[in-house]
Short mmCIF file of the C-alpha atoms (twelve columns), coordinates in Angstrom:
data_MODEL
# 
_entry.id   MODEL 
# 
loop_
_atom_site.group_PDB 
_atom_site.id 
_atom_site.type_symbol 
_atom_site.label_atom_id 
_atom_site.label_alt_id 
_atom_site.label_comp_id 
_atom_site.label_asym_id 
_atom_site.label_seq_id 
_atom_site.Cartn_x 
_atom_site.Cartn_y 
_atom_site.Cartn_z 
_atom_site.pdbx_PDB_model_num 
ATOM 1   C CA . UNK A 1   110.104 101.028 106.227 1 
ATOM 2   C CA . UNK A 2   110.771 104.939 106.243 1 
ATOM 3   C CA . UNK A 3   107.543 106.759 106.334 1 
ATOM 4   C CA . UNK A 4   106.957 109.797 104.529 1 
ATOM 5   C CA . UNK A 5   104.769 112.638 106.517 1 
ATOM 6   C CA . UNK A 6   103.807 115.500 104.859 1 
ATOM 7   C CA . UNK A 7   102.769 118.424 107.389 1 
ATOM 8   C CA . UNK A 8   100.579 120.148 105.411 1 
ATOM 9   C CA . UNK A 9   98.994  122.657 107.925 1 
ATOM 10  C CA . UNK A 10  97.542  125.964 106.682 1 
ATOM 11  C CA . UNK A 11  99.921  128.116 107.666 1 
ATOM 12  C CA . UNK A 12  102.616 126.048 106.692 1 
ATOM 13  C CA . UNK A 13  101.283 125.524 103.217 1 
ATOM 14  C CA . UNK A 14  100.333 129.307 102.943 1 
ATOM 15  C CA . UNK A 15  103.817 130.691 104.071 1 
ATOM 16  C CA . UNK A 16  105.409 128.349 101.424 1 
ATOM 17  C CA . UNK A 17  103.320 129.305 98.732  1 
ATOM 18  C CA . UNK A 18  104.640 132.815 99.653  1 
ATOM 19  C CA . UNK A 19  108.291 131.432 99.729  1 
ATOM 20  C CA . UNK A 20  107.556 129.976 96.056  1 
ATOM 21  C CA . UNK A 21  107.207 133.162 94.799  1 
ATOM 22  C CA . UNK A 22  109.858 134.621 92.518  1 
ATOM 23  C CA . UNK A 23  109.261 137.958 93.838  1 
ATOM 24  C CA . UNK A 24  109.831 137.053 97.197  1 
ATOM 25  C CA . UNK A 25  112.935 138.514 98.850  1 
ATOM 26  C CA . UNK A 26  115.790 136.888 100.238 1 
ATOM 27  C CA . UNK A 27  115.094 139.041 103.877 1 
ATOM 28  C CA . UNK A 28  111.196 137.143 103.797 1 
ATOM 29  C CA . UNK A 29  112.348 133.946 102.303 1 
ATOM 30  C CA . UNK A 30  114.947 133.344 105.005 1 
ATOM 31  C CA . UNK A 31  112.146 134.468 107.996 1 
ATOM 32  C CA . UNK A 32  109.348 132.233 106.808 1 
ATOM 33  C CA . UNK A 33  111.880 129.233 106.206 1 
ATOM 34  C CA . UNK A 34  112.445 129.980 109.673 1 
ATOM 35  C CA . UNK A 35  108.736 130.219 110.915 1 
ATOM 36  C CA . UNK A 36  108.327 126.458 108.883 1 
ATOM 37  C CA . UNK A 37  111.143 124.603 110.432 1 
ATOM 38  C CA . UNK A 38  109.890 125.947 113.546 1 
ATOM 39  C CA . UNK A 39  105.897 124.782 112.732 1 
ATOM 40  C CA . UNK A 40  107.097 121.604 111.381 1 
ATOM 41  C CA . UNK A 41  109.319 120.927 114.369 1 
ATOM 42  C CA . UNK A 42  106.251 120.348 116.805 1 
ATOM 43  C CA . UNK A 43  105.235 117.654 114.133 1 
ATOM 44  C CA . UNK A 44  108.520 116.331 113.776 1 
ATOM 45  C CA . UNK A 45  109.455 115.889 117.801 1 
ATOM 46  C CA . UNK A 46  105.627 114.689 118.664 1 
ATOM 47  C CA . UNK A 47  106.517 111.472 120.026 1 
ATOM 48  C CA . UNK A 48  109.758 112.767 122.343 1 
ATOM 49  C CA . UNK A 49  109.415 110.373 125.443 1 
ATOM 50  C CA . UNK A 50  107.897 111.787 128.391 1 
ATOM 51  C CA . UNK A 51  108.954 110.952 132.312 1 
ATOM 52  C CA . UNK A 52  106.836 111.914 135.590 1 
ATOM 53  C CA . UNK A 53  108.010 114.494 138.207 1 
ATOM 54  C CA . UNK A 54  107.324 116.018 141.156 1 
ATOM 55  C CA . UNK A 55  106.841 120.165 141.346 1 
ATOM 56  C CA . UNK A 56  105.087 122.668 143.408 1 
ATOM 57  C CA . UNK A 57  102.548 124.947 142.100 1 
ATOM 58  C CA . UNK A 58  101.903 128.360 143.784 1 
ATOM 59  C CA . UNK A 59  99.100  126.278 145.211 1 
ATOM 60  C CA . UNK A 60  100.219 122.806 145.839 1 
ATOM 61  C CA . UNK A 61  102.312 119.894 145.270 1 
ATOM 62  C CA . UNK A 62  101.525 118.253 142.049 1 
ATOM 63  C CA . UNK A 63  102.805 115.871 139.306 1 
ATOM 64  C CA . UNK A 64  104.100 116.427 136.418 1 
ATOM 65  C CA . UNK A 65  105.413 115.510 132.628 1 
ATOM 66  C CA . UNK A 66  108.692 116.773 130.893 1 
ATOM 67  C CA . UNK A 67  110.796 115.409 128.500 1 
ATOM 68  C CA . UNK A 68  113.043 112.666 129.400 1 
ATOM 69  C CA . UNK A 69  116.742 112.534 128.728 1 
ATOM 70  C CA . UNK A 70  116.861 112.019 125.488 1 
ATOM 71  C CA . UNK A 71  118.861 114.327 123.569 1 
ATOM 72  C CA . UNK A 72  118.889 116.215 120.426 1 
ATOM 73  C CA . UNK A 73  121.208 117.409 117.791 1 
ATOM 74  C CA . UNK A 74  120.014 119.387 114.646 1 
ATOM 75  C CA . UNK A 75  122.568 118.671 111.691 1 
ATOM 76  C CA . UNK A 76  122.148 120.837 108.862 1 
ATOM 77  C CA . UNK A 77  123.501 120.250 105.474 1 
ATOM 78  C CA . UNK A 78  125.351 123.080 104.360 1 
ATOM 79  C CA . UNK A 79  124.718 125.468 103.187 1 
ATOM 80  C CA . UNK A 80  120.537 126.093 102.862 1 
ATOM 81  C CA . UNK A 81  120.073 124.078 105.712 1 
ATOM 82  C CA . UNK A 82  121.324 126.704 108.229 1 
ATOM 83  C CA . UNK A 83  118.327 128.133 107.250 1 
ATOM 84  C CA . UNK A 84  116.191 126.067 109.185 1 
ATOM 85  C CA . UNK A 85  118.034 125.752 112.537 1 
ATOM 86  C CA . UNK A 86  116.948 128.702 114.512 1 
ATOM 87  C CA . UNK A 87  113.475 127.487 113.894 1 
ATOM 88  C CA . UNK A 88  114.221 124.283 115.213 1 
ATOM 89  C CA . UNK A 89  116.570 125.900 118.468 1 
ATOM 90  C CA . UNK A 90  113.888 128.170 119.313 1 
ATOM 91  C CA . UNK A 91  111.751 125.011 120.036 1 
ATOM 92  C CA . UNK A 92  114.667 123.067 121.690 1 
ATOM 93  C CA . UNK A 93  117.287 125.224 123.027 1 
ATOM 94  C CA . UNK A 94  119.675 123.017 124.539 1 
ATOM 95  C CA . UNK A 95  119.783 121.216 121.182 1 
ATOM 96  C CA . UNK A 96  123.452 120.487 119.754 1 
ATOM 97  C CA . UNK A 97  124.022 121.727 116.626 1 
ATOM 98  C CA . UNK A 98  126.536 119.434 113.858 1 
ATOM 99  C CA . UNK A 99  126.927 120.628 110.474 1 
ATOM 100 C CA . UNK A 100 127.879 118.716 107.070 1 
ATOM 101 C CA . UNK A 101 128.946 120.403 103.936 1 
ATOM 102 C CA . UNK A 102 128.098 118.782 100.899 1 
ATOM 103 C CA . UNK A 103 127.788 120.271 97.586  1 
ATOM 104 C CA . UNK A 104 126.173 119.417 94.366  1 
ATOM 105 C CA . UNK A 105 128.559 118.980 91.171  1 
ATOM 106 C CA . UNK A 106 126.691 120.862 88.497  1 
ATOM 107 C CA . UNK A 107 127.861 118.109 85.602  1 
ATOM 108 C CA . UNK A 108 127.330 114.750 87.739  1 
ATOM 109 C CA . UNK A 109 124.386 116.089 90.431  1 
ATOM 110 C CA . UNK A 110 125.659 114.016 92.561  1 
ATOM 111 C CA . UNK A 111 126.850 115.235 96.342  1 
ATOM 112 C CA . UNK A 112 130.716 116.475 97.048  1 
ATOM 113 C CA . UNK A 113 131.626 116.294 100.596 1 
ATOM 114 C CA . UNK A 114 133.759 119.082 101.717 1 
ATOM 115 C CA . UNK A 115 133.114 119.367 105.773 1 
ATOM 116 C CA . UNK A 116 131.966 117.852 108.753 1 
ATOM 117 C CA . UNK A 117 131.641 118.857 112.500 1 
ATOM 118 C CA . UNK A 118 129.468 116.835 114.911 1 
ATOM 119 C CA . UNK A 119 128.852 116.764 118.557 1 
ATOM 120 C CA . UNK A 120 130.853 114.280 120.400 1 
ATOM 121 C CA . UNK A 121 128.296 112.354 121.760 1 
ATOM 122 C CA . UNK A 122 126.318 112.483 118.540 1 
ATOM 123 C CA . UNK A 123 125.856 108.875 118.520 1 
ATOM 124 C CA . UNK A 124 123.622 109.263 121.965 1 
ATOM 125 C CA . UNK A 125 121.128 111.537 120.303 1 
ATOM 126 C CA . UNK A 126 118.246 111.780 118.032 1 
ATOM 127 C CA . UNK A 127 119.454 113.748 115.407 1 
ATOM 128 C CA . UNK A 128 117.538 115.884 112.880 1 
ATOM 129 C CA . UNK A 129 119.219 116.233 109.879 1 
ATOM 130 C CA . UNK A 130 117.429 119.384 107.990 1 
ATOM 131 C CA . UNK A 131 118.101 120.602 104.043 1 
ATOM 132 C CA . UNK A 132 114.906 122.602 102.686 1 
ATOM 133 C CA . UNK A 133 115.049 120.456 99.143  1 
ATOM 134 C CA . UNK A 134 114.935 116.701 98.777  1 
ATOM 135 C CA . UNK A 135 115.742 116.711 94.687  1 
ATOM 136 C CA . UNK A 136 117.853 113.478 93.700  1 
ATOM 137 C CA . UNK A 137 118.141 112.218 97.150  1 
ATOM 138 C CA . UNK A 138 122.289 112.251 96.704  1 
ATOM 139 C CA . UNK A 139 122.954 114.888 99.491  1 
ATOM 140 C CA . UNK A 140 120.693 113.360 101.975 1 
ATOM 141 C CA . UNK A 141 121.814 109.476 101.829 1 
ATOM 142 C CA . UNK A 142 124.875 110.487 101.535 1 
ATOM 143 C CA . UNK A 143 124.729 112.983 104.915 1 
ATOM 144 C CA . UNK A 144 122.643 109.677 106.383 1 
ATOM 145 C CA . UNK A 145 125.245 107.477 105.929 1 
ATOM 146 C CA . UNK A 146 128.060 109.694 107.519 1 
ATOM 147 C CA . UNK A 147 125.951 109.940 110.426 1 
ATOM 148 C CA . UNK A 148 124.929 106.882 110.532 1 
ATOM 149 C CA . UNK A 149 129.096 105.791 110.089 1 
ATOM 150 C CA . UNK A 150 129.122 107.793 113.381 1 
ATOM 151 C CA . UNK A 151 126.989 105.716 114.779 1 
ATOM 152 C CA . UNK A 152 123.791 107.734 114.902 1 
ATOM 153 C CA . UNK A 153 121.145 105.211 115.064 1 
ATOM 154 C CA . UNK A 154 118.104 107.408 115.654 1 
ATOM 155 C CA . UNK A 155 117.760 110.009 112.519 1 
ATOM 156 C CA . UNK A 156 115.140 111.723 111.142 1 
ATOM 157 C CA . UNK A 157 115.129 113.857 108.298 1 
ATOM 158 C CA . UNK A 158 113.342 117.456 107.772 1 
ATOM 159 C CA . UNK A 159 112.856 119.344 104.876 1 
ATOM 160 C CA . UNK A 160 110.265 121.969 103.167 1 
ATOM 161 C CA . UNK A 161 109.718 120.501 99.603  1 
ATOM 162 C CA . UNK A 162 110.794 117.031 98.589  1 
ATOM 163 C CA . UNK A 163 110.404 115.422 94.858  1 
ATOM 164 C CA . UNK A 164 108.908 111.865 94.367  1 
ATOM 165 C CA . UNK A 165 112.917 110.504 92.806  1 
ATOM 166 C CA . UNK A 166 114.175 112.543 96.331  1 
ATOM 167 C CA . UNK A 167 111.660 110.116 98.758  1 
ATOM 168 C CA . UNK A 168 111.964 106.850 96.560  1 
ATOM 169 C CA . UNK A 169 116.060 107.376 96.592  1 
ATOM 170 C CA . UNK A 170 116.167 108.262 100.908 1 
ATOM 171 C CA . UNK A 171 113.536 105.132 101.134 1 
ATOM 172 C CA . UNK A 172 115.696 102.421 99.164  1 
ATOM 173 C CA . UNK A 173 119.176 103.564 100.506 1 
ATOM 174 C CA . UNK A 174 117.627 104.549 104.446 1 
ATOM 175 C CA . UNK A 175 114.273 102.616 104.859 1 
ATOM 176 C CA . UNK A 176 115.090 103.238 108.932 1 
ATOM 177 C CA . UNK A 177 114.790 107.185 108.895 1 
ATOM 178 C CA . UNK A 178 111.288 108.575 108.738 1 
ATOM 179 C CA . UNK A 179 110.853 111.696 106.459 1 
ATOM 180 C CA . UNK A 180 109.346 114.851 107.040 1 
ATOM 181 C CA . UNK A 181 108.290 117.100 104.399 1 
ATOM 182 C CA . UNK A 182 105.614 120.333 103.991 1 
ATOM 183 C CA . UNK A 183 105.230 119.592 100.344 1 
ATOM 184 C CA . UNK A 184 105.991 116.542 97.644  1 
ATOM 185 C CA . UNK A 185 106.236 118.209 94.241  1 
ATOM 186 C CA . UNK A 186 105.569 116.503 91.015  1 
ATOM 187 C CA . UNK A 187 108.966 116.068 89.347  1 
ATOM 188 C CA . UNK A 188 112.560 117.013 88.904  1 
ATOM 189 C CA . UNK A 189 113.424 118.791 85.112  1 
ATOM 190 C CA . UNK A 190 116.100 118.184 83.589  1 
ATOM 191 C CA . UNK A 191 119.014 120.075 85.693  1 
ATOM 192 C CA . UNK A 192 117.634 118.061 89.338  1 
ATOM 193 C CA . UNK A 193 116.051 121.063 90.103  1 
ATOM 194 C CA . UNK A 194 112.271 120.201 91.907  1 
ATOM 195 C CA . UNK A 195 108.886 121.225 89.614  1 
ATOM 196 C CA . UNK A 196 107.309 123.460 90.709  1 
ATOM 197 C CA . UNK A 197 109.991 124.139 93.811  1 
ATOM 198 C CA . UNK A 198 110.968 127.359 94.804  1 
ATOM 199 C CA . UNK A 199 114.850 127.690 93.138  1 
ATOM 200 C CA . UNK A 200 118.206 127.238 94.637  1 
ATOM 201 C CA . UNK A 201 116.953 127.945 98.017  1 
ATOM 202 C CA . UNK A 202 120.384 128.655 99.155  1 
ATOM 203 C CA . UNK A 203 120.839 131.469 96.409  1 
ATOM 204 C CA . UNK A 204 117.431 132.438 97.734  1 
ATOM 205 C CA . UNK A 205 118.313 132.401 101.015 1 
ATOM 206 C CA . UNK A 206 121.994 134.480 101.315 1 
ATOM 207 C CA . UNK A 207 120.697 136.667 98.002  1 
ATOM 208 C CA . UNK A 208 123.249 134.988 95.708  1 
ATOM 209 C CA . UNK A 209 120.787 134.579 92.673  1 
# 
């Protein structure tokens, strides 16, 4: 069953309770969404397998850990989650990068997919799929199952504040991919948008309000 972890560290909370704010600019908003992806990504890769090696210190041979060959690709859905990908690259630099475009039809709320670019080997990574709200859950099962139709088999998925319909919807449809979150809000109103939340955080992001 998909677990959901909440990485509720200090500064994580406090630099989202600055991104919450309406007076918060789109120049702050986009460096702190940065600064979380990045905090949550040592949460979120914690359990990357380890192998042994062999180096020499200025002192003396010694032995060693790094992380084995397992690979990673960051897939953001477009377009908020290119928000959180230098965070994530500035942990893991040799990370692939895919990108999915999905959109959200303001009569249905459901997801519209319009784009999709993936590394080739894809299916040979653990991928991190990353979109700062989980609201109805559409955009994320759906983005789950094209990877997954790619035949990604190791997924997890990161964003910054998730509602409770969001987490039950990914859990039903994708019980194999873990969730990783820095808030659960109460509830979605009536237009899918999360309570409390923070907005559109793509409008908030590119300053499209």
């Amino acid at each position: 069953m998909s677990q959901l972890h909440i990485v509720d560290h200090p500064l994580i909370t406090h630099k989202l309770s600055i991104m919450r704010n309406k007076k918060t600019g789109s120049k702050d908003f986009r460096e702190l969404l940065n600064e979380i992806a990045m905090l949550m990504g040592y949460e979120l890769t914690r359990d990357l397998p380890l192998e042994d090696i062999t180096i020499e210190t200025p002192i003396t041979k010694t032995k060693a850990k790094m992380v084995s060959g397992k690979k990673l690709a960051i897939v953001p859905i477009l377009r908020a989650g290119i928000g959180m990908v230098d965070g994530l690259l500035s942990l893991v630099p040799v990370a692939k990068v895919g990108h999915i475009g999905l959109y959200r039809d303001p009569q249905t709320h459901k997801p519209v997919e319009y784009y999709c670019k993936l590394p080739n080997d894809i299916e040979d990574r653990i991928v991190i799929l990353v979109d700062p709200m989980l609201a109805t859950g559409g955009s994320a099962c759906d983005a789950l199952s094209m990877l997954k139709a790619r035949g990604c088999k190791n997924i997890r998925f990161m964003c910054l504040v998730s509602a409770p319909e969001g987490v039950e919807k990914v859990q039903a449809e994708h019980p194999d991919v873990d969730i990783y979150t820095a808030a659960l809000d109460d509830c979605l109103d009536e237009r899918a948008y999360i309570v409390p939340g923070l907005g559109d955080a793509g409008d908030r992001i590119f300053g499209t309000l």
